[in-house]
Coordinates of C-alpha atoms and ligand atoms in Angstrom, one line a residue:
M133 CA 125.2 83.9 105.1
K134 CA 123.9 87.5 104.9
V135 CA 122.0 88.1 101.7
L136 CA 120.8 91.4 100.2
L137 CA 117.8 91.2 97.7
T138 CA 117.2 94.2 95.5
G139 CA 114.3 94.5 93.1
A140 CA 112.3 92.6 95.8
N141 CA 109.0 94.1 94.7
G142 CA 109.6 93.2 91.0
Y143 CA 108.3 90.2 89.2
I144 CA 111.3 88.0 89.9
G145 CA 112.2 89.6 93.2
R146 CA 108.9 88.9 94.8
R147 CA 109.1 85.2 94.1
L148 CA 112.7 84.9 95.1
K149 CA 111.9 86.6 98.4
Q150 CA 109.4 83.9 99.2
K151 CA 112.1 81.2 98.4
L152 CA 114.8 83.0 100.4
L153 CA 112.6 83.3 103.4
G154 CA 112.7 79.5 103.7
E155 CA 116.5 79.4 103.6
D156 CA 118.9 79.4 106.5
I157 CA 120.2 82.9 105.8
T158 CA 119.8 86.4 107.1
L159 CA 117.8 88.4 104.6
R160 CA 117.9 92.1 103.9
M161 CA 116.0 94.0 101.2
L162 CA 116.7 97.3 99.6
V163 CA 113.3 98.8 98.6
R164 CA 112.2 102.2 97.4
N165 CA 108.9 102.0 99.3
P166 CA 109.1 100.3 102.7
K167 CA 105.3 100.2 103.0
S168 CA 105.3 97.6 100.3
V169 CA 106.9 95.1 102.8
D170 CA 104.9 93.0 105.3
A171 CA 106.3 94.2 108.6
T172 CA 105.7 90.8 110.2
L173 CA 108.2 89.0 107.9
D174 CA 111.7 88.2 109.2
I175 CA 113.5 90.5 106.9
E176 CA 115.7 93.6 107.5
V177 CA 114.5 96.4 105.3
V178 CA 116.6 99.3 104.0
E179 CA 114.8 102.2 102.3
G180 CA 116.7 103.6 99.4
N181 CA 117.7 103.2 95.7
S182 CA 120.7 102.5 93.6
F183 CA 121.1 106.2 92.7
D184 CA 121.5 107.1 96.4
K185 CA 124.9 105.9 97.4
A186 CA 124.4 106.5 101.1
S187 CA 121.4 104.1 101.1
L188 CA 123.5 101.5 99.1
R189 CA 126.2 101.7 101.8
V190 CA 123.7 100.9 104.5
A191 CA 122.1 98.1 102.4
L192 CA 125.4 96.4 101.5
E193 CA 127.1 96.7 104.8
G194 CA 128.1 93.2 106.2
I195 CA 126.5 91.5 103.2
D196 CA 128.1 88.3 101.7
T197 CA 125.9 87.9 98.6
A198 CA 123.8 90.5 96.8
Y199 CA 121.1 89.8 94.3
Y200 CA 120.9 92.5 91.6
L201 CA 117.4 92.5 90.1
I202 CA 117.0 96.2 89.4
H203 CA 116.0 97.6 86.1
S204 CA 114.1 100.7 84.9
L205 CA 112.4 99.5 81.7
Q206 CA 109.4 101.7 82.3
E207 CA 111.6 104.9 82.2
H208 CA 112.3 106.4 78.7
N209 CA 116.0 106.9 79.5
Y210 CA 116.4 103.4 81.0
K211 CA 119.7 102.7 79.2
E212 CA 121.6 105.5 81.0
L213 CA 119.8 104.9 84.3
D214 CA 120.6 101.2 84.3
K215 CA 124.3 101.8 83.5
Q216 CA 124.6 104.3 86.4
S217 CA 122.7 102.1 88.7
A218 CA 124.9 99.0 88.0
K219 CA 128.1 101.1 88.4
N220 CA 127.0 102.6 91.8
F221 CA 126.0 99.1 93.0
L222 CA 129.4 97.5 92.0
D223 CA 131.4 100.4 93.5
I224 CA 129.7 100.2 96.9
A225 CA 129.5 96.4 96.9
I226 CA 133.4 96.4 96.5
E227 CA 133.7 99.1 99.1
Q228 CA 131.7 97.1 101.6
G229 CA 133.5 93.8 101.0
V230 CA 130.6 91.9 99.4
K231 CA 131.8 88.5 98.0
R232 CA 129.3 87.8 95.3
I233 CA 126.8 89.6 93.1
I234 CA 124.1 87.5 91.5
Y235 CA 122.5 89.1 88.5
L236 CA 119.6 87.9 86.2
G237 CA 119.8 89.3 82.7
G238 CA 118.5 88.3 79.3
L239 CA 119.6 85.6 76.8
G240 CA 121.0 86.8 73.5
I241 CA 124.1 87.8 71.5
K242 CA 125.4 91.3 71.8
E243 CA 125.9 91.8 68.0
E244 CA 122.2 91.0 67.3
A245 CA 120.7 92.4 70.5
S246 CA 117.8 94.9 70.6
E247 CA 118.2 98.1 72.6
H248 CA 116.5 96.6 75.6
L249 CA 118.6 93.4 75.6
L250 CA 121.8 95.4 74.9
S251 CA 121.1 97.5 78.0
R252 CA 120.7 94.3 80.1
I253 CA 124.0 93.0 78.6
E254 CA 125.7 96.3 79.5
T255 CA 124.4 96.0 83.1
G256 CA 125.9 92.5 83.3
E257 CA 129.2 93.6 81.9
I258 CA 129.5 96.5 84.4
L259 CA 128.6 94.2 87.3
S260 CA 131.3 91.7 86.1
S261 CA 134.0 94.2 85.3
Q262 CA 136.0 93.8 88.6
P263 CA 136.6 90.0 88.9
Q264 CA 139.7 90.6 91.0
E265 CA 137.6 92.5 93.6
I266 CA 134.2 90.7 93.5
E267 CA 132.8 87.6 91.8
T268 CA 129.7 88.0 89.6
L269 CA 127.3 85.1 88.8
W270 CA 125.3 86.2 85.8
I271 CA 122.3 84.1 85.0
R272 CA 120.7 84.7 81.6
A273 CA 117.1 83.8 80.8
G274 CA 114.9 84.3 77.7
V275 CA 111.1 84.3 77.8
I276 CA 110.0 83.5 81.4
I277 CA 106.8 81.4 81.6
G278 CA 104.8 82.5 84.6
S279 CA 101.7 84.3 85.5
G280 CA 102.4 88.1 85.4
S281 CA 105.6 87.8 83.3
A282 CA 105.3 90.5 80.5
S283 CA 106.5 88.3 77.6
F284 CA 104.4 85.3 78.7
E285 CA 101.3 87.5 79.2
I286 CA 101.7 88.7 75.6
I287 CA 101.8 85.1 74.3
R288 CA 98.9 83.9 76.6
H289 CA 96.6 86.9 75.9
L290 CA 97.1 86.7 72.1
T291 CA 96.6 83.0 72.1
E292 CA 93.4 83.2 74.3
K293 CA 91.8 86.0 72.4
L294 CA 92.6 85.4 68.8
P295 CA 91.6 82.2 67.0
L296 CA 93.4 83.3 63.8
M297 CA 96.5 85.4 64.0
V298 CA 98.2 87.2 61.2
T299 CA 101.7 87.8 62.7
P300 CA 104.9 89.5 61.7
K301 CA 107.9 87.4 60.7
W302 CA 109.3 87.3 64.3
V303 CA 107.1 84.3 65.1
T304 CA 109.7 82.1 63.4
T305 CA 112.6 83.3 65.6
L306 CA 114.1 80.7 67.8
A307 CA 113.9 81.0 71.6
Q308 CA 114.4 78.9 74.7
P309 CA 111.8 79.7 77.3
I310 CA 111.9 78.7 80.9
G311 CA 109.3 78.4 83.7
V312 CA 109.5 81.0 86.5
D313 CA 109.9 78.4 89.2
D314 CA 113.0 77.0 87.5
V315 CA 114.4 80.6 87.3
I316 CA 113.9 81.0 91.0
S317 CA 115.6 77.6 91.7
Y318 CA 118.7 78.7 89.7
L319 CA 118.8 82.0 91.5
N320 CA 118.4 80.5 94.9
A321 CA 121.1 77.8 94.2
S322 CA 123.4 80.5 92.9
K323 CA 124.2 81.7 96.4
D324 CA 125.5 78.3 97.4
I325 CA 127.5 77.0 94.5
K326 CA 131.3 77.2 94.4
I327 CA 132.9 79.2 91.6
S328 CA 136.2 80.9 91.1
G329 CA 135.8 84.3 89.5
N330 CA 132.9 85.3 87.3
L331 CA 130.5 82.9 85.7
V332 CA 127.8 83.3 83.1
V333 CA 125.0 80.7 83.1
D334 CA 122.5 80.5 80.3
I335 CA 119.2 78.8 81.4
G336 CA 116.3 77.6 79.3
S337 CA 114.1 74.6 78.5
E338 CA 113.5 73.3 74.9
I339 CA 114.4 75.3 71.8
M340 CA 111.2 76.5 69.9
T341 CA 109.9 79.3 67.7
Y342 CA 107.4 81.9 69.1
K343 CA 104.9 80.3 66.8
E344 CA 105.4 77.0 68.5
M345 CA 105.1 78.7 71.8
M346 CA 101.8 80.2 70.9
L347 CA 100.5 76.9 69.6
G348 CA 101.9 75.0 72.7
C349 CA 100.2 77.6 74.9
A350 CA 96.9 77.0 72.9
K351 CA 97.3 73.3 73.5
A352 CA 97.8 73.7 77.2
L353 CA 94.7 75.9 77.3
G354 CA 92.7 73.4 75.2
L355 CA 92.3 75.7 72.3
R356 CA 92.9 75.4 68.5
R357 CA 94.7 78.3 66.9
W358 CA 95.9 79.2 63.4
I359 CA 98.9 81.5 62.8
I360 CA 99.8 83.0 59.5
P361 CA 103.2 84.9 59.4
L362 CA 103.1 88.1 57.2
P363 CA 106.5 89.7 56.6
I364 CA 105.1 93.2 56.0
L365 CA 103.9 93.9 59.6
T366 CA 106.2 96.4 61.3
I367 CA 107.4 96.6 64.9
K368 CA 105.3 99.7 65.6
L369 CA 102.2 98.1 64.3
S370 CA 102.8 94.9 66.3
S371 CA 103.3 97.0 69.5
Y372 CA 99.9 98.8 68.9
W373 CA 98.4 95.4 68.3
L374 CA 99.8 94.0 71.5
N375 CA 98.6 97.1 73.4
L376 CA 95.1 96.4 72.2
F377 CA 94.9 92.8 73.0
T378 CA 97.2 92.3 76.1
P379 CA 97.6 94.0 79.4
V380 CA 101.2 95.0 78.7
P381 CA 101.8 98.8 78.4
Y382 CA 102.8 100.1 75.0
S383 CA 106.4 101.1 76.0
V384 CA 107.1 97.6 77.4
A385 CA 105.5 95.9 74.4
Q386 CA 107.6 97.9 72.0
S387 CA 110.9 97.0 73.8
L388 CA 109.9 93.4 74.0
I389 CA 108.8 93.2 70.3
E390 CA 112.1 94.7 69.2
G391 CA 113.9 91.8 70.9
L392 CA 111.7 89.2 69.2
S393 CA 113.6 89.4 65.9
S394 CA 116.9 88.1 67.4
E395 CA 117.4 84.5 68.4
V396 CA 117.6 83.9 72.2
I397 CA 119.1 80.4 72.8
L398 CA 121.7 79.1 75.2
Q399 CA 125.3 80.0 74.4
N400 CA 126.9 77.8 77.1
N401 CA 126.3 74.5 79.0
H402 CA 127.0 75.9 82.4
A403 CA 123.4 75.3 83.7
K404 CA 123.9 71.5 83.4
E405 CA 127.5 71.7 84.6
Y406 CA 126.9 73.8 87.8
F407 CA 123.3 73.0 88.6
P408 CA 122.8 69.4 87.6
Q409 CA 120.0 69.0 90.2
I410 CA 117.7 71.4 88.3
E411 CA 115.8 69.9 85.4
P412 CA 113.7 72.7 83.8
L413 CA 110.0 71.9 83.2
P414 CA 109.0 71.4 79.5
F415 CA 107.2 74.5 78.0
E416 CA 103.7 73.1 78.1
E417 CA 104.0 72.0 81.7
A418 CA 105.3 75.4 82.6
V419 CA 102.2 77.0 80.9
K420 CA 99.8 74.7 82.8
Q421 CA 101.6 75.5 86.0
S422 CA 101.3 79.3 85.5
I423 CA 97.6 79.0 84.7
K424 CA 97.0 77.0 87.8
E425 CA 98.9 79.5 89.8
M426 CA 96.9 82.4 88.4
E427 CA 93.6 80.7 89.3
E428 CA 94.9 79.9 92.8
N429 CA 96.1 83.5 93.4
Q430 CA 93.1 85.2 92.0
V431 CA 90.3 82.9 93.2
F432 CA 91.4 80.3 95.8
S433 CA 93.9 82.2 97.9
R434 CA 91.3 84.8 98.7
W435 CA 89.5 82.2 100.6
S436 CA 92.3 81.5 103.0
D437 CA 93.8 84.9 103.2
A438 CA 93.9 86.7 106.6
G439 CA 93.6 90.2 105.1
G440 CA 97.0 91.2 106.3
R441 CA 99.2 93.9 104.8
E442 CA 100.9 91.5 102.5
D443 CA 97.5 90.5 101.0
I444 CA 96.6 94.1 100.4
W445 CA 99.9 94.6 98.7
Q446 CA 99.5 91.4 96.7
E447 CA 96.0 92.6 95.5
K448 CA 97.4 95.9 94.4
Y449 CA 100.6 94.8 92.7
S450 CA 100.2 91.2 91.6
D451 CA 97.4 91.7 89.1
D452 CA 99.3 91.9 85.8
A453 CA 97.3 88.8 84.9
S454 CA 94.1 90.0 86.5
S455 CA 92.5 90.9 83.2
A456 CA 92.3 87.2 82.5
I457 CA 89.7 86.7 85.2
L458 CA 86.4 88.5 84.7
L459 CA 84.3 89.5 87.7
D460 CA 80.9 90.5 88.8
R461 CA 81.2 91.8 92.4
Q462 CA 78.3 93.0 94.6
S463 CA 78.5 94.2 98.1
L464 CA 75.9 95.2 100.8
P465 CA 76.2 96.3 104.4
L466 CA 75.1 93.8 107.1
N467 CA 73.3 96.6 109.1
G468 CA 73.5 94.6 112.3
L469 CA 72.5 91.3 110.9
S470 CA 73.9 88.2 112.6
K471 CA 76.9 86.8 110.7
E472 CA 75.9 83.2 111.7
K473 CA 72.4 83.7 110.3
L474 CA 73.7 85.3 107.1
Y475 CA 76.1 82.4 106.6
D476 CA 73.3 79.9 107.2
T477 CA 71.2 81.8 104.6
F478 CA 73.7 81.8 101.8
C479 CA 74.6 78.2 102.5
S480 CA 71.0 77.2 101.9
I481 CA 71.4 78.1 98.2
G482 CA 70.2 75.8 95.5
G483 CA 68.1 72.6 95.7
K484 CA 64.5 73.1 96.8
E485 CA 65.3 76.5 98.3
G486 CA 66.2 77.8 94.8
W487 CA 68.6 80.5 93.9
F488 CA 67.3 83.6 95.7
G489 CA 65.1 84.8 92.8
Y490 CA 65.0 84.4 89.0
D491 CA 64.7 80.6 89.6
W492 CA 63.1 80.3 86.1
L493 CA 66.4 81.6 84.6
W494 CA 68.4 79.1 86.5
E495 CA 65.9 76.4 85.3
I496 CA 66.5 77.4 81.7
R497 CA 70.2 77.4 82.3
G498 CA 69.9 73.9 83.8
W499 CA 67.8 72.7 80.9
L500 CA 70.3 74.1 78.3
D501 CA 73.1 72.4 80.2
K502 CA 71.3 69.1 79.9
M503 CA 70.8 69.7 76.2
I504 CA 74.5 70.0 75.6
G505 CA 75.4 67.0 77.8
G506 CA 75.8 68.6 81.2
A507 CA 74.2 67.5 84.5
G508 CA 71.6 70.3 84.7
L509 CA 70.0 71.2 87.9
N510 CA 68.9 67.6 88.6
R511 CA 71.6 66.8 91.2
G512 CA 70.0 69.1 93.8
R513 CA 71.7 68.9 97.2
R514 CA 72.2 66.4 100.0
D515 CA 70.8 68.5 102.8
S516 CA 68.7 71.6 102.5
Y517 CA 70.8 73.6 105.0
K518 CA 74.2 72.0 105.6
L519 CA 77.0 71.9 103.2
R520 CA 80.3 69.9 103.0
V521 CA 83.3 70.7 100.9
G522 CA 83.3 68.6 97.7
E523 CA 79.5 67.9 97.5
S524 CA 77.2 69.0 94.7
V525 CA 74.7 71.9 94.8
D526 CA 72.7 71.5 91.5
F527 CA 75.3 72.2 88.8
W528 CA 77.9 73.6 91.3
R529 CA 80.3 72.0 93.6
V530 CA 81.3 73.3 97.1
E531 CA 85.0 74.2 96.8
D532 CA 85.5 75.8 100.1
L533 CA 83.7 76.6 103.4
I534 CA 84.8 78.8 106.3
P535 CA 82.0 78.7 109.0
N536 CA 80.3 82.1 109.4
E537 CA 82.6 83.6 106.8
R538 CA 82.8 82.2 103.3
L539 CA 81.3 79.8 100.8
L540 CA 83.0 79.1 97.4
L541 CA 81.1 77.2 94.7
R542 CA 82.7 76.0 91.5
A543 CA 80.6 75.7 88.4
Q544 CA 80.2 72.1 87.0
M545 CA 77.8 73.2 84.2
K546 CA 79.1 73.4 80.6
V547 CA 80.7 76.8 80.2
P548 CA 83.4 78.0 77.8
G549 CA 85.8 78.6 80.7
K550 CA 85.9 78.1 84.5
A551 CA 83.4 79.8 86.9
W552 CA 83.1 80.3 90.6
L553 CA 80.6 82.0 92.9
E554 CA 81.7 83.3 96.3
F555 CA 79.9 84.6 99.3
K556 CA 82.1 86.3 101.8
I557 CA 81.4 88.2 105.1
A558 CA 84.2 90.7 105.3
G559 CA 83.9 93.1 108.3
D560 CA 80.4 94.6 108.2
N561 CA 79.7 93.7 104.6
L562 CA 78.5 90.8 102.5
I563 CA 80.5 90.5 99.3
Q564 CA 79.2 88.3 96.5
T565 CA 81.6 87.6 93.6
A566 CA 81.1 85.7 90.4
Y567 CA 84.5 84.8 88.9
F568 CA 84.9 83.7 85.3
Y569 CA 88.1 82.6 83.6
P570 CA 87.1 82.5 79.9
R571 CA 88.4 80.0 77.4
G572 CA 89.3 81.7 74.2
L573 CA 87.2 84.2 72.3
W574 CA 84.0 82.3 72.7
G575 CA 84.5 82.4 76.5
R576 CA 84.7 86.2 76.5
L577 CA 81.8 86.5 74.1
Y578 CA 79.7 84.2 76.4
W579 CA 80.5 86.4 79.5
Y580 CA 79.8 89.7 77.8
L581 CA 76.5 88.4 76.2
L582 CA 75.3 87.3 79.6
T583 CA 76.3 90.5 81.3
P584 CA 72.7 92.0 81.3
L585 CA 71.3 88.7 82.8
H586 CA 74.1 88.5 85.3
Y587 CA 73.3 92.1 86.3
L588 CA 69.7 91.1 87.1
V589 CA 70.4 87.8 88.7
F590 CA 73.4 88.7 90.9
R591 CA 72.2 92.1 92.0
N592 CA 68.9 90.5 93.0
M593 CA 70.6 87.5 94.7
I594 CA 72.6 89.5 97.3
R595 CA 69.6 91.6 98.1
A596 CA 67.4 88.5 98.6
I597 CA 70.0 86.9 100.9
I598 CA 70.0 90.0 103.1
Q599 CA 66.2 90.2 103.1
K600 CA 65.8 86.5 103.9
T601 CA 68.3 86.8 106.8
K602 CA 66.4 89.8 108.1
A603 CA 63.1 87.9 108.0
Y604 CA 64.7 84.9 109.9
Q605 CA 65.9 87.2 112.6
Q606 CA 62.6 89.0 112.9
R607 CA 60.7 85.8 113.2
E608 CA 63.1 84.6 116.0
K609 CA 62.5 87.8 118.0
Ligands
NAP128 N1 110.5 89.2 83.8 C1 111.0 88.6 82.8 O1 110.3 88.0 81.9 C2 112.5 88.5 82.6 C3 113.1 87.7 81.6 C4 114.5 87.6 81.5 C5 115.3 88.3 82.4 N2 114.7 89.1 83.3 C6 115.6 89.9 84.2 O2 115.3 89.8 85.6 C7 115.6 91.0 86.2 C8 114.4 91.4 87.1 O3 113.3 91.6 86.2 P1 111.8 91.8 86.7 O4 110.9 91.4 85.6 O5 111.6 91.1 88.0 O6 111.8 93.4 86.9 P2 110.6 94.3 87.4 O7 109.4 93.5 87.8 O8 110.5 95.4 86.5 O9 111.2 94.9 88.7 C9 112.3 95.8 88.7 C10 112.6 96.1 90.2 O10 113.7 97.0 90.2 C11 113.4 97.9 91.2 N3 114.1 99.2 90.9 C12 114.0 99.9 89.8 N4 114.8 101.0 89.8 C13 115.4 100.9 91.0 C14 116.4 101.7 91.7 N5 116.9 102.8 91.1 N6 116.8 101.3 92.9 C15 116.3 100.2 93.6 N7 115.4 99.4 93.0 C16 115.0 99.8 91.7 C17 111.9 98.1 91.3 O11 111.6 98.5 92.6 P3 110.1 99.1 93.0 O12 109.4 97.9 93.4 O13 110.5 100.0 94.1 O14 109.5 99.7 91.8 C18 111.5 96.6 91.0 O15 111.4 95.9 92.2 C19 116.0 92.0 85.2 O16 117.4 92.1 85.1 C20 115.5 91.4 83.9 O17 116.2 91.7 82.8 C21 113.4 89.2 83.5

């Protein structure tokens, strides 16, 4: 089967691409910027866009199934653009003998739809308008739960940052959210199922209000939240509010907020009928999954990455959720220092050797930790120089080690969130990063209150590591 993926750099497209790469198909992508694609991947790449019919012809030539994941929500005239784009795509797909178009749109009823949703419905109608020539499988999803999904980021950021929320009436609207992995499973399976003619498939997990979603999200995050709906708050005001507290741009927030007043629940039972093997994750599980993924992407994966083009691209584009992780990053050049010696130096951190300066501050922190029931600094370390993954270093644990390259420590002390400390030799630099994923408002306050101390301690720490390594080397000469 020869498959074309469009919107491959988008939120859904990027994940679908990973899934399709593991399938027994020939994959081609239509992208506006070919530099965004890792050249080492086994994918044919066509540069173009849906307003350039010549590029569509090249992209759709010889294709059996085409995924249509294009939309222009960020443009002010997105309604006209999206109509034209869908029309061009349908015409050329028919001309090139494509058998199936798979489109992902939004859940909802046309009569009650917001402008944004209406535009998504119109796109689906255009793509399905020639059933005698080409079959269209139209999947419809509501709020997608996943790290980086605009609607989920709104819910997560509001829940994390605001213990008490006075919200507009839309929090009582019913919706049927779904985890992003389930969406990808439906899209992937859509290329293989047998249908005759067009098919619309509504997908979602349990029915719940936005208020229940925020409270469920709080529960998954281990937070307690209070929500008071107030009917007088307007859409405009809500959009400014979202802009202030979430990483979503104003124009996107406004389009999404408009949609929040109409119900988005399944209108057919086709998901169960045609995809009985897919059982969507319950809401809270999907939230936990997305938080785990965010941590892994932003903290753990950097430890195993090879620094290829894909990674650079990921760093640049995948950071919608990045504002959730707070950082203190310091970097110094090696100036000819041996990487082996440098690695040995930062791996000697903690225990009797201390924390490369300001040890009295670490002592106070350890003492405070004990006062609130933590382990404090007492655990020390097994060996003054050697480390193993999983063992303790005072109130840290070794999470990852790559010889002569990286050390990752995860904080075990009592903190309102999750914290890591990384030392990494990258090229001719030593990079030291403290990561903090704050829990709720108190987590953020904690981080910002400690900023002056972090500035002193971390700036001094990296310098001391370099100095100590220099001294070792000189002594050896
Ligand atoms: N995300 C959600 O929460 C959600 C929920 C329900 C339904 N959906 C539906 O899922 C679909 C995909 O959404 P998404 O969130 O993945 O979108 P997205 O992240 O905004 O990505 C849109 C993609 O469209 C591409 N694109 C825009 N204009 C184009 C053009 N003229 N020609 C070729 N490509 C063009 C962009 O390419 P570049 O990379 O070159 O910019 C980008 O890859 C949409 O139909 C949306 O309604 C999404």
